[in-house]
Coordinates of C-alpha atoms in Angstrom, one line a residue:
M1 CA 83.8 55.3 97.0
R2 CA 82.7 58.7 96.6
I3 CA 79.0 60.1 98.0
G4 CA 77.9 60.8 94.5
E5 CA 79.1 57.2 93.1
L6 CA 76.7 55.4 96.3
L7 CA 73.9 57.5 95.9
V8 CA 73.9 56.4 92.0
M9 CA 74.4 53.0 93.0
N10 CA 71.7 53.1 95.4
G11 CA 69.2 54.4 92.6
L12 CA 68.8 57.4 94.2
L13 CA 70.3 59.9 91.7
T14 CA 71.3 59.5 88.2
E15 CA 74.8 60.3 86.8
T16 CA 73.5 63.5 85.2
Q17 CA 72.2 64.8 88.4
V18 CA 75.7 64.2 90.0
E19 CA 77.5 65.9 87.4
D20 CA 75.2 68.8 87.6
A21 CA 75.4 69.3 91.4
L22 CA 79.4 68.9 91.1
K23 CA 79.2 71.9 88.6
H24 CA 76.8 73.8 90.9
Q25 CA 79.6 73.4 93.9
V26 CA 82.1 74.9 91.9
T27 CA 80.4 78.1 91.9
T28 CA 78.5 78.0 94.9
K29 CA 81.4 76.4 97.4
K30 CA 78.6 74.7 99.2
K31 CA 78.9 71.2 100.4
F32 CA 77.9 68.3 97.9
G33 CA 75.2 67.0 100.0
E34 CA 73.6 70.5 100.9
I35 CA 73.4 71.2 97.1
L36 CA 71.2 67.9 96.6
I37 CA 68.9 68.3 99.5
D38 CA 68.2 72.0 98.8
R39 CA 67.4 70.9 95.4
G40 CA 65.1 68.1 96.4
S41 CA 67.2 65.6 94.9
I42 CA 67.4 63.4 97.9
S43 CA 66.2 64.1 101.5
E44 CA 68.8 64.5 104.6
R45 CA 67.5 61.1 105.9
Q46 CA 68.8 59.3 102.5
L47 CA 72.0 61.2 102.5
L48 CA 72.6 60.3 106.2
E49 CA 72.2 56.5 105.5
V50 CA 74.8 56.8 102.8
L51 CA 77.3 58.6 105.1
E52 CA 76.7 56.0 107.5
F53 CA 77.6 53.2 105.0
Q54 CA 80.5 55.4 103.7
L55 CA 82.0 56.6 107.0
G56 CA 80.8 54.0 109.5
F57 CA 79.2 56.3 111.8
P58 CA 75.7 55.3 113.4
V59 CA 72.8 57.3 112.7
V60 CA 70.5 59.1 115.5
N61 CA 67.0 60.4 115.4
M62 CA 67.3 63.6 117.6
F63 CA 63.5 63.5 118.3
E64 CA 64.0 59.7 119.8
V65 CA 67.0 60.9 121.7
A66 CA 67.1 61.8 125.5
L67 CA 69.7 64.5 125.8
D68 CA 71.8 64.2 129.1
V69 CA 71.7 67.9 130.2
S70 CA 74.5 68.0 132.1
A71 CA 76.6 67.0 128.9
V72 CA 74.8 69.8 127.0
Q73 CA 76.3 72.4 129.3
L74 CA 79.8 71.5 128.8
I75 CA 79.7 73.2 125.6
S76 CA 78.5 76.9 124.6
E77 CA 75.7 77.9 122.3
T78 CA 78.4 79.5 120.3
I79 CA 80.1 76.6 119.7
A80 CA 76.8 74.3 119.0
R81 CA 75.5 76.4 116.3
K82 CA 78.9 77.4 114.7
Y83 CA 79.3 73.6 114.0
C84 CA 75.9 72.4 114.0
V85 CA 76.4 70.0 117.0
I86 CA 75.0 69.0 120.0
P87 CA 76.3 66.6 123.2
I88 CA 74.0 63.7 123.9
E89 CA 75.7 62.0 126.8
R90 CA 79.2 61.9 128.7
K91 CA 80.3 58.4 129.8
N92 CA 83.8 57.1 131.1
G93 CA 85.5 60.1 129.7
K94 CA 83.8 60.1 126.2
I95 CA 81.4 62.8 125.0
K96 CA 79.0 61.3 122.3
V97 CA 77.9 64.4 120.0
A98 CA 75.4 64.5 117.2
M99 CA 76.9 66.1 114.4
N100 CA 76.0 67.0 110.5
D101 CA 79.7 66.6 109.6
P102 CA 81.8 64.2 111.7
L103 CA 84.7 65.0 109.6
N104 CA 85.0 68.3 110.9
Y105 CA 88.0 68.1 112.6
D106 CA 87.9 71.7 113.8
A107 CA 84.9 71.2 115.5
I108 CA 86.1 67.8 117.1
E109 CA 89.0 69.6 118.3
E110 CA 87.1 72.4 119.6
I111 CA 84.7 70.2 121.7
R112 CA 87.5 68.1 122.8
M113 CA 89.4 71.4 124.4
A114 CA 86.1 72.7 125.9
T115 CA 85.0 69.6 127.6
G116 CA 88.1 67.6 128.4
S117 CA 86.6 64.4 126.8
S118 CA 87.5 62.4 124.0
V119 CA 84.8 63.2 121.1
Q120 CA 82.6 60.3 119.8
P121 CA 80.7 61.6 116.7
V122 CA 77.2 60.2 115.7
L123 CA 75.3 61.4 112.5
A124 CA 72.1 63.5 112.7
T125 CA 70.3 65.7 110.1
R126 CA 70.9 69.5 110.3
S127 CA 67.2 70.5 110.7
E128 CA 67.2 68.0 113.9
I129 CA 70.2 69.1 115.3
E130 CA 69.3 73.3 115.0
Q131 CA 65.8 72.3 116.5
A132 CA 67.6 70.6 119.5
I133 CA 69.6 73.5 120.0
S134 CA 66.7 75.7 119.8
R135 CA 65.0 73.7 122.3
N136 CA 68.1 73.3 124.7
Y137 CA 70.0 76.5 124.5
G138 CA 67.5 78.9 123.0
M139 CA 69.0 82.6 124.1
K140 CA 70.2 83.3 127.8
E141 CA 66.7 83.9 128.8
S142 CA 63.6 82.0 127.6
M143 CA 60.9 83.7 125.9
D144 CA 58.8 83.3 129.1
E145 CA 61.5 84.8 131.3
L146 CA 61.6 87.8 128.8
M147 CA 58.0 88.1 129.1
E148 CA 58.3 88.4 133.0
D149 CA 60.8 90.9 133.0
M150 CA 58.5 93.2 131.0
D151 CA 56.3 94.6 134.0
P152 CA 53.5 96.4 132.6
S153 CA 53.3 98.2 136.0
E154 CA 56.8 99.9 135.5
G155 CA 55.5 102.1 132.6
G156 CA 58.5 103.8 131.3
D157 CA 59.9 105.2 127.9
E158 CA 58.6 102.7 125.1
E159 CA 60.8 104.2 122.6
Q160 CA 63.9 104.1 124.6
E161 CA 63.5 100.4 125.9
A162 CA 62.9 99.4 122.2
Q163 CA 66.4 101.3 121.2
D164 CA 68.0 99.7 124.3
Q165 CA 70.2 96.3 122.9
G166 CA 70.1 95.0 126.3
S167 CA 66.4 95.2 126.9
P168 CA 63.9 92.1 126.9
V169 CA 62.1 93.2 123.7
V170 CA 65.1 93.5 121.6
K171 CA 66.2 89.8 122.7
L172 CA 62.6 88.9 122.2
V173 CA 62.4 90.1 118.6
N174 CA 65.7 88.8 117.7
Q175 CA 64.4 85.4 119.3
L176 CA 61.2 85.5 117.1
I177 CA 63.3 86.0 114.1
Q178 CA 65.8 83.5 114.3
S179 CA 63.2 80.9 115.1
A180 CA 61.3 81.6 112.1
V181 CA 64.7 81.4 110.1
Q182 CA 65.1 77.9 111.5
M183 CA 61.9 76.7 110.8
K184 CA 62.2 78.0 107.1
A185 CA 59.0 80.6 107.8
S186 CA 58.4 82.7 105.2
D187 CA 56.1 85.4 107.0
I188 CA 55.7 86.4 110.7
H189 CA 52.6 87.8 111.5
F190 CA 52.1 90.2 114.7
D191 CA 48.1 90.1 115.0
P192 CA 46.9 92.3 117.9
Q193 CA 43.7 91.1 119.6
E194 CA 41.7 92.8 122.3
K195 CA 43.5 90.9 125.2
Q196 CA 46.6 89.6 123.5
I197 CA 49.2 89.5 120.9
I198 CA 49.0 86.2 118.7
V199 CA 52.5 85.7 116.9
R200 CA 52.2 83.3 113.8
Y201 CA 54.8 81.8 111.4
R202 CA 53.7 80.8 107.7
V203 CA 55.6 77.4 107.2
D204 CA 55.4 76.1 103.8
G205 CA 52.3 78.4 103.1
V206 CA 50.1 77.4 106.1
L207 CA 50.0 79.7 109.2
R208 CA 50.5 78.5 112.8
N209 CA 50.5 79.9 116.1
E210 CA 53.7 80.3 117.4
K211 CA 53.3 82.5 120.6
I212 CA 50.8 84.3 122.5
L213 CA 52.4 87.6 124.1
P214 CA 50.5 89.7 126.8
K215 CA 48.8 92.7 125.3
H216 CA 50.9 95.3 127.6
M217 CA 53.9 94.3 125.2
Q218 CA 52.2 95.7 122.3
G219 CA 53.7 99.4 122.3
V220 CA 57.3 98.5 123.0
L221 CA 57.3 95.3 120.4
T222 CA 55.4 97.6 117.8
A223 CA 58.2 100.3 118.6
R224 CA 61.1 97.9 118.2
L225 CA 60.1 96.5 114.8
K226 CA 59.5 100.2 113.7
I227 CA 62.8 101.2 114.9
I228 CA 64.7 98.4 113.2
S229 CA 62.9 98.8 109.9
K230 CA 63.4 102.4 109.8
L231 CA 59.6 103.3 110.2
N232 CA 58.0 106.4 111.6
I233 CA 57.2 105.5 115.4
A234 CA 54.9 108.3 115.9
E235 CA 52.8 107.4 112.7
R236 CA 50.0 105.0 113.9
R237 CA 47.1 105.7 111.7
L238 CA 48.5 105.1 108.5
P239 CA 49.8 101.9 107.0
Q240 CA 53.8 102.0 106.5
D241 CA 56.1 99.5 104.4
G242 CA 60.0 99.1 105.3
R243 CA 62.8 97.0 105.6
I244 CA 65.3 95.1 107.8
Q245 CA 68.7 93.6 106.9
M246 CA 70.5 91.4 109.4
K247 CA 72.9 88.5 109.8
L248 CA 71.6 85.4 111.6
Q249 CA 74.2 82.4 112.1
H250 CA 76.3 83.4 108.9
T251 CA 73.1 83.9 107.2
R252 CA 71.8 87.3 105.6
I253 CA 68.5 87.9 106.1
D254 CA 66.3 90.8 104.2
I255 CA 63.0 91.3 105.8
R256 CA 60.1 93.4 104.2
V257 CA 58.1 94.8 106.7
S258 CA 54.3 96.1 106.4
T259 CA 52.1 97.8 109.2
L260 CA 48.6 98.2 109.1
P261 CA 46.2 99.9 111.5
S262 CA 43.3 97.9 113.2
V263 CA 40.7 98.3 115.7
H264 CA 43.2 96.3 118.3
G265 CA 46.1 98.4 117.2
E266 CA 49.0 97.9 114.4
S267 CA 49.2 94.4 112.8
I268 CA 52.9 93.9 111.5
V269 CA 53.7 91.1 109.1
L270 CA 57.5 90.5 108.3
R271 CA 58.2 88.9 105.2
L272 CA 61.6 87.0 105.3
L273 CA 64.1 86.5 102.0
D274 CA 66.9 84.4 102.6
Q275 CA 69.6 86.0 100.3
S276 CA 72.0 83.4 100.9
A277 CA 69.6 80.7 99.3
G278 CA 70.5 82.5 95.8
I279 CA 68.3 82.4 92.8
K280 CA 67.2 79.1 91.5
R281 CA 68.1 77.6 88.4
I282 CA 65.0 77.1 85.6
S283 CA 65.9 73.4 85.7
E284 CA 65.1 73.5 89.7
L285 CA 61.5 75.3 89.7
G286 CA 60.0 72.1 89.4
L287 CA 58.5 72.4 85.7
S288 CA 57.7 69.0 83.8
E289 CA 60.0 68.1 81.0
N290 CA 57.6 69.5 78.3
N291 CA 57.0 72.7 80.3
L292 CA 60.4 73.4 81.0
K293 CA 61.7 73.0 77.2
A294 CA 58.9 75.3 75.9
F295 CA 60.0 78.0 78.5
Q296 CA 63.6 77.5 78.1
R297 CA 62.9 78.2 74.1
T298 CA 60.4 81.2 74.9
I299 CA 63.2 82.9 76.9
Q300 CA 65.5 82.7 74.3
K301 CA 63.7 84.8 71.8
P302 CA 64.7 88.5 71.1
N303 CA 61.5 90.0 71.6
G304 CA 57.9 89.2 73.0
I305 CA 56.2 89.4 76.1
V306 CA 56.7 86.5 78.8
L307 CA 54.1 86.8 81.6
I308 CA 54.0 84.9 84.9
T309 CA 50.5 84.6 86.5
G310 CA 49.1 83.8 89.7
P311 CA 48.2 85.2 93.3
T312 CA 50.3 86.5 95.8
G313 CA 52.9 84.3 97.3
S314 CA 52.6 81.6 94.2
G315 CA 56.4 81.9 93.5
K316 CA 55.7 84.4 90.6
T317 CA 59.2 86.7 91.7
S318 CA 61.0 83.5 91.8
T319 CA 60.4 82.4 88.4
L320 CA 60.9 85.8 86.8
Y321 CA 64.6 85.8 88.8
S322 CA 65.2 82.5 87.4
A323 CA 64.6 83.5 84.0
L324 CA 66.7 86.5 84.4
G325 CA 69.7 84.3 85.7
E326 CA 69.7 82.2 82.9
L327 CA 69.6 85.2 80.5
N328 CA 72.2 87.7 82.6
N329 CA 75.3 87.5 80.5
E330 CA 78.0 90.5 79.2
D331 CA 76.2 90.4 75.8
V332 CA 72.8 91.7 77.0
K333 CA 71.6 94.6 78.9
I334 CA 68.7 93.9 81.6
I335 CA 66.8 96.5 83.4
T336 CA 64.2 95.8 85.8
V337 CA 61.7 97.9 87.6
E338 CA 60.2 96.5 90.9
D339 CA 58.4 97.3 93.8
P340 CA 59.9 96.2 96.2
V341 CA 63.3 95.1 94.7
E342 CA 63.6 91.4 96.8
Y343 CA 66.5 90.1 95.5
R344 CA 69.8 91.8 94.1
M345 CA 71.7 90.6 91.1
D346 CA 74.9 91.2 89.8
G347 CA 75.2 92.6 86.3
I348 CA 71.5 93.8 86.1
T349 CA 70.1 97.1 86.7
Q350 CA 67.4 97.1 89.2
V351 CA 65.1 100.4 89.8
Q352 CA 62.9 100.8 93.0
V353 CA 59.2 102.1 92.1
N354 CA 58.6 105.1 94.6
S355 CA 55.2 106.5 94.0
Q356 CA 55.5 109.3 96.5
I357 CA 58.0 111.0 94.2
G358 CA 56.1 110.1 90.8
L359 CA 58.2 106.9 89.8
S360 CA 55.5 104.2 89.0
F361 CA 56.0 101.3 86.8
A362 CA 54.9 103.1 83.8
S363 CA 57.0 106.3 84.3
G364 CA 60.0 103.8 85.3
L365 CA 59.5 101.6 82.1
R366 CA 59.5 104.8 79.7
S367 CA 62.6 106.0 81.3
I368 CA 64.4 102.3 80.9
L369 CA 63.6 102.3 77.3
R370 CA 65.5 105.1 76.6
Q371 CA 68.7 103.1 78.4
D372 CA 68.8 100.7 75.4
P373 CA 68.1 97.5 77.0
N374 CA 67.8 94.0 75.4
I375 CA 65.6 92.5 78.1
V376 CA 63.3 94.5 80.4
M377 CA 61.3 93.2 83.6
V378 CA 58.1 95.1 84.9
G379 CA 57.5 93.6 88.5
E380 CA 53.9 93.9 87.9
I381 CA 51.4 94.7 85.1
R382 CA 48.8 96.7 87.4
D383 CA 47.2 99.1 84.9
T384 CA 46.3 99.9 81.5
E385 CA 49.1 102.6 80.8
T386 CA 51.6 99.9 82.2
A387 CA 50.2 97.2 80.1
E388 CA 50.6 99.4 76.7
I389 CA 54.0 100.8 77.3
A390 CA 55.0 96.9 77.8
V391 CA 53.1 95.9 74.6
R392 CA 54.9 98.6 72.5
A393 CA 58.4 97.6 74.1
S394 CA 57.8 94.1 73.0
L395 CA 56.6 95.2 69.2
T396 CA 60.1 97.5 69.0
G397 CA 62.4 94.6 69.5
H398 CA 62.8 94.3 73.3
L399 CA 61.9 91.0 75.5
V400 CA 59.7 92.1 78.2
F401 CA 58.9 90.0 81.5
S402 CA 56.5 90.6 83.9
T403 CA 53.6 89.3 86.3
I404 CA 49.7 90.1 86.3
H405 CA 47.2 88.7 88.4
T406 CA 44.8 86.1 86.7
N407 CA 43.4 82.6 87.6
S408 CA 44.8 80.7 84.6
A409 CA 47.1 81.3 81.4
I410 CA 44.0 81.5 79.3
N411 CA 42.4 84.1 81.4
T412 CA 45.2 86.4 81.2
I413 CA 44.3 87.3 77.5
S414 CA 40.6 88.2 78.7
R415 CA 42.4 90.4 81.5
L416 CA 44.4 92.2 78.9
L417 CA 41.4 92.5 76.6
D418 CA 39.5 93.9 79.5
M419 CA 42.3 96.3 80.4
G420 CA 41.6 98.2 76.6
I421 CA 44.6 96.5 75.1
D422 CA 43.8 95.8 71.2
S423 CA 43.7 92.3 70.0
Y424 CA 45.7 92.7 67.3
L425 CA 48.7 94.1 69.8
I426 CA 48.0 91.4 72.4
S427 CA 48.2 88.9 69.3
S428 CA 51.4 90.5 68.0
S429 CA 53.4 90.7 71.3
L430 CA 52.5 88.2 73.8
S431 CA 54.9 85.2 73.5
T432 CA 54.4 82.9 76.5
I433 CA 52.2 83.1 79.5
V434 CA 53.0 80.5 82.6
A435 CA 50.5 80.4 85.5
Q436 CA 51.5 78.9 88.7
R437 CA 50.5 78.0 92.2
L438 CA 52.7 76.3 95.1
V439 CA 51.7 73.1 96.7
R440 CA 53.3 71.2 99.8
R441 CA 55.4 68.5 99.1
V442 CA 55.2 65.2 100.9
C443 CA 57.8 64.7 103.5
R444 CA 60.3 62.4 102.3
E445 CA 61.1 61.0 106.1
C446 CA 57.7 59.7 107.0
A447 CA 56.0 58.9 103.3
A448 CA 54.6 55.8 102.7
L449 CA 52.0 54.3 100.4
E450 CA 48.2 54.2 101.2
P451 CA 45.2 53.1 99.4
A452 CA 43.6 55.9 97.2
R453 CA 40.3 57.4 98.6
E454 CA 37.5 57.5 96.4
E455 CA 37.6 61.5 95.5
E456 CA 41.3 60.3 94.3
L457 CA 40.6 57.6 92.4
R458 CA 37.5 59.5 90.6
L459 CA 40.1 62.4 89.9
F460 CA 42.7 60.6 88.5
E461 CA 40.6 58.1 86.6
S462 CA 38.8 61.3 84.8
Y463 CA 42.4 62.6 83.9
G464 CA 43.5 59.4 82.6
L465 CA 46.0 58.9 85.4
L466 CA 44.8 55.8 87.0
D467 CA 47.2 53.6 85.5
K468 CA 50.0 55.8 87.2
I469 CA 49.0 54.8 90.4
K470 CA 48.0 51.2 90.1
G471 CA 50.0 48.5 91.3
E472 CA 49.9 44.7 92.7
Q473 CA 48.1 46.0 95.7
G474 CA 45.6 48.0 94.0
A475 CA 45.6 51.8 93.5
R476 CA 47.7 53.6 96.4
V477 CA 49.1 57.1 96.9
I478 CA 52.2 58.4 98.9
R479 CA 51.1 60.4 102.0
G480 CA 53.3 61.4 104.7
K481 CA 52.3 60.0 108.1
G482 CA 53.7 62.7 110.3
C483 CA 57.3 62.8 111.9
G484 CA 59.4 65.1 113.9
S485 CA 61.2 66.5 110.9
C486 CA 58.0 67.9 109.3
N487 CA 56.7 68.8 112.6
K488 CA 53.9 66.1 112.3
S489 CA 52.3 67.8 109.5
G490 CA 53.1 65.1 106.7
Y491 CA 54.6 67.9 104.4
K492 CA 58.1 69.5 104.3
G493 CA 59.0 72.0 101.7
R494 CA 56.8 73.5 98.7
M495 CA 56.8 72.9 95.1
A496 CA 55.0 74.6 92.0
V497 CA 52.5 73.3 89.8
H498 CA 52.7 75.0 86.4
E499 CA 50.9 75.4 82.9
V500 CA 52.6 76.8 80.1
L501 CA 50.7 78.5 77.1
V502 CA 53.2 79.1 74.0
V503 CA 51.2 81.4 71.8
D504 CA 51.7 80.2 68.0
E505 CA 50.8 81.6 64.8
A506 CA 47.3 79.8 64.9
M507 CA 46.5 81.2 68.3
R508 CA 47.7 84.7 67.3
R509 CA 44.9 84.7 64.7
L510 CA 42.5 83.6 67.2
I511 CA 43.5 86.1 69.4
A512 CA 43.3 88.9 66.8
Q513 CA 40.2 87.9 65.2
N514 CA 38.2 88.1 68.9
T515 CA 37.0 84.3 68.4
G516 CA 36.7 83.9 72.0
I517 CA 38.8 82.4 75.1
D518 CA 36.9 79.0 74.8
Q519 CA 38.3 78.8 71.1
V520 CA 41.8 79.6 72.1
K521 CA 41.7 76.9 75.0
K522 CA 40.3 74.5 72.6
H523 CA 43.2 75.3 70.1
A524 CA 46.0 75.1 72.8
L525 CA 44.4 71.8 74.4
S526 CA 45.0 70.3 70.6
Q527 CA 48.6 71.5 70.5
G528 CA 49.3 69.5 74.1
Y529 CA 48.5 72.5 76.3
V530 CA 48.8 70.7 80.1
T531 CA 46.2 72.7 82.7
M532 CA 47.5 73.3 86.5
M533 CA 45.0 70.7 87.6
M534 CA 46.6 68.2 85.2
D535 CA 50.4 69.0 86.5
G536 CA 49.2 68.9 89.7
L537 CA 47.8 65.6 89.3
K538 CA 50.7 64.1 87.8
K539 CA 52.8 65.0 90.4
A540 CA 50.6 64.0 93.1
A541 CA 50.5 60.5 91.0
G542 CA 54.5 60.6 91.2
G543 CA 54.4 60.9 95.1
H544 CA 55.7 64.3 95.1
T545 CA 52.4 66.2 96.4
T546 CA 48.7 64.8 97.5
V547 CA 45.4 65.3 95.9
E548 CA 44.3 67.5 98.7
E549 CA 47.1 70.0 98.3
V550 CA 46.2 70.1 94.4
L551 CA 42.5 70.8 95.1
K552 CA 43.4 73.5 97.7
A553 CA 45.7 75.3 95.1
V554 CA 44.2 74.9 91.8
A555 CA 40.4 74.9 90.4
D556 CA 39.2 71.8 88.9
D557 CA 39.0 72.1 84.9

């Protein structure tokens, strides 16, 4: 039986999900299992259990296996990373190797040639094997050894050392970035303190300390980061923005760099954008069924403004790109003006804002409209001028997408009024507002049912969701216990909670008459409007996230 059939038979997938993944496989050339894991349809562990049944290879947990160091040394780090494999032990002329794909005969043959032993494959998750490779190989020198090599008493030319490809600082920066990519971190923070530098990774929206470096490394470390991001090394008093593009393990990583002068030196933040991950489809954004239908109807309209709102780092840009990806075809001309352009998309004209030469959102938007586009995307509405041009563009037959910083979809209307946009223009142009926040997903490897706490019971009851978590053993919710796969956090990956406000004719009249936001919200609720809190609690009741995560991200209604 095929993997898809086995997953359907075990109730892990529907036939529709399998067909959708197979269609996606044709365009992306990814493996079927990888597509399902990327979409969150199944966990790595669930896929392995099906492969174990299908292929007959045993499954191992890399966090519970003691690796034989002599066996690990038999194959190079290059082979291990190339094929995502790691030796476990060698006995009686056989070498047991943990593999993510035990049917990769090229890998088996190369390992056999390198070790002189017959290969006995066992199954393990890709993430566990990659972490085992990092723990047992790393680079030729460990981070600690690299730091010892950088002797503060030697002094020397920091700029020269930062440019020397064989120097310890070059290897250190590469290893820090490589480690962050493996952990699926979104940011790396270099925070200078009085006597040390703290390196922190943001994983699933949460910062964690990764390494503490000695203070004497600050100068050469800053110089190296500035060189590879093409920034001015001599300028230390003003903030700077740059970009790094590099390839790690066949993955193209685009990194945005920001420097900020502080009392203890320059604070540097690297934001990692995995270009190989591609743009998500709208159906993969985690929108509820009703919200998904409403959003898809909205973006098919020929004109109007669609606004995505939320704080920095709430996934607004990803939602915008997903919408543009859905509309991108040869029949329409799409132009964007962004600061910066985060993802490159074929078939779309993308303009980068450059304030130093006077190319702002407003001036860029004016020029865009002379290019006869069908769809316009403005990275962010920051001022009244940009808002006015966007409104008038929508009234002249353009579909306009943009983002704005507000706390909820309803409050966006107040924000536009505060910016000085006339209520009749807002009512005529506004089509839909999507507000969103990101919450952490419960780790599927260690998820378990636990009795609901008092606060959870109160919240679920007040929103009419208590029946969703009640069973024979009382009210129970799903929480992650913490395992090696999620670094003992109980969470792995993130998802969005949304509220989608569709502006209908009755709401247009309320906005035009300036009746107040309370009246607008009352009307929206009567039409089935679901707040972010309600959407988040529904997802918590469904076992996708927890009440704690929802409360951290969304204010109680």
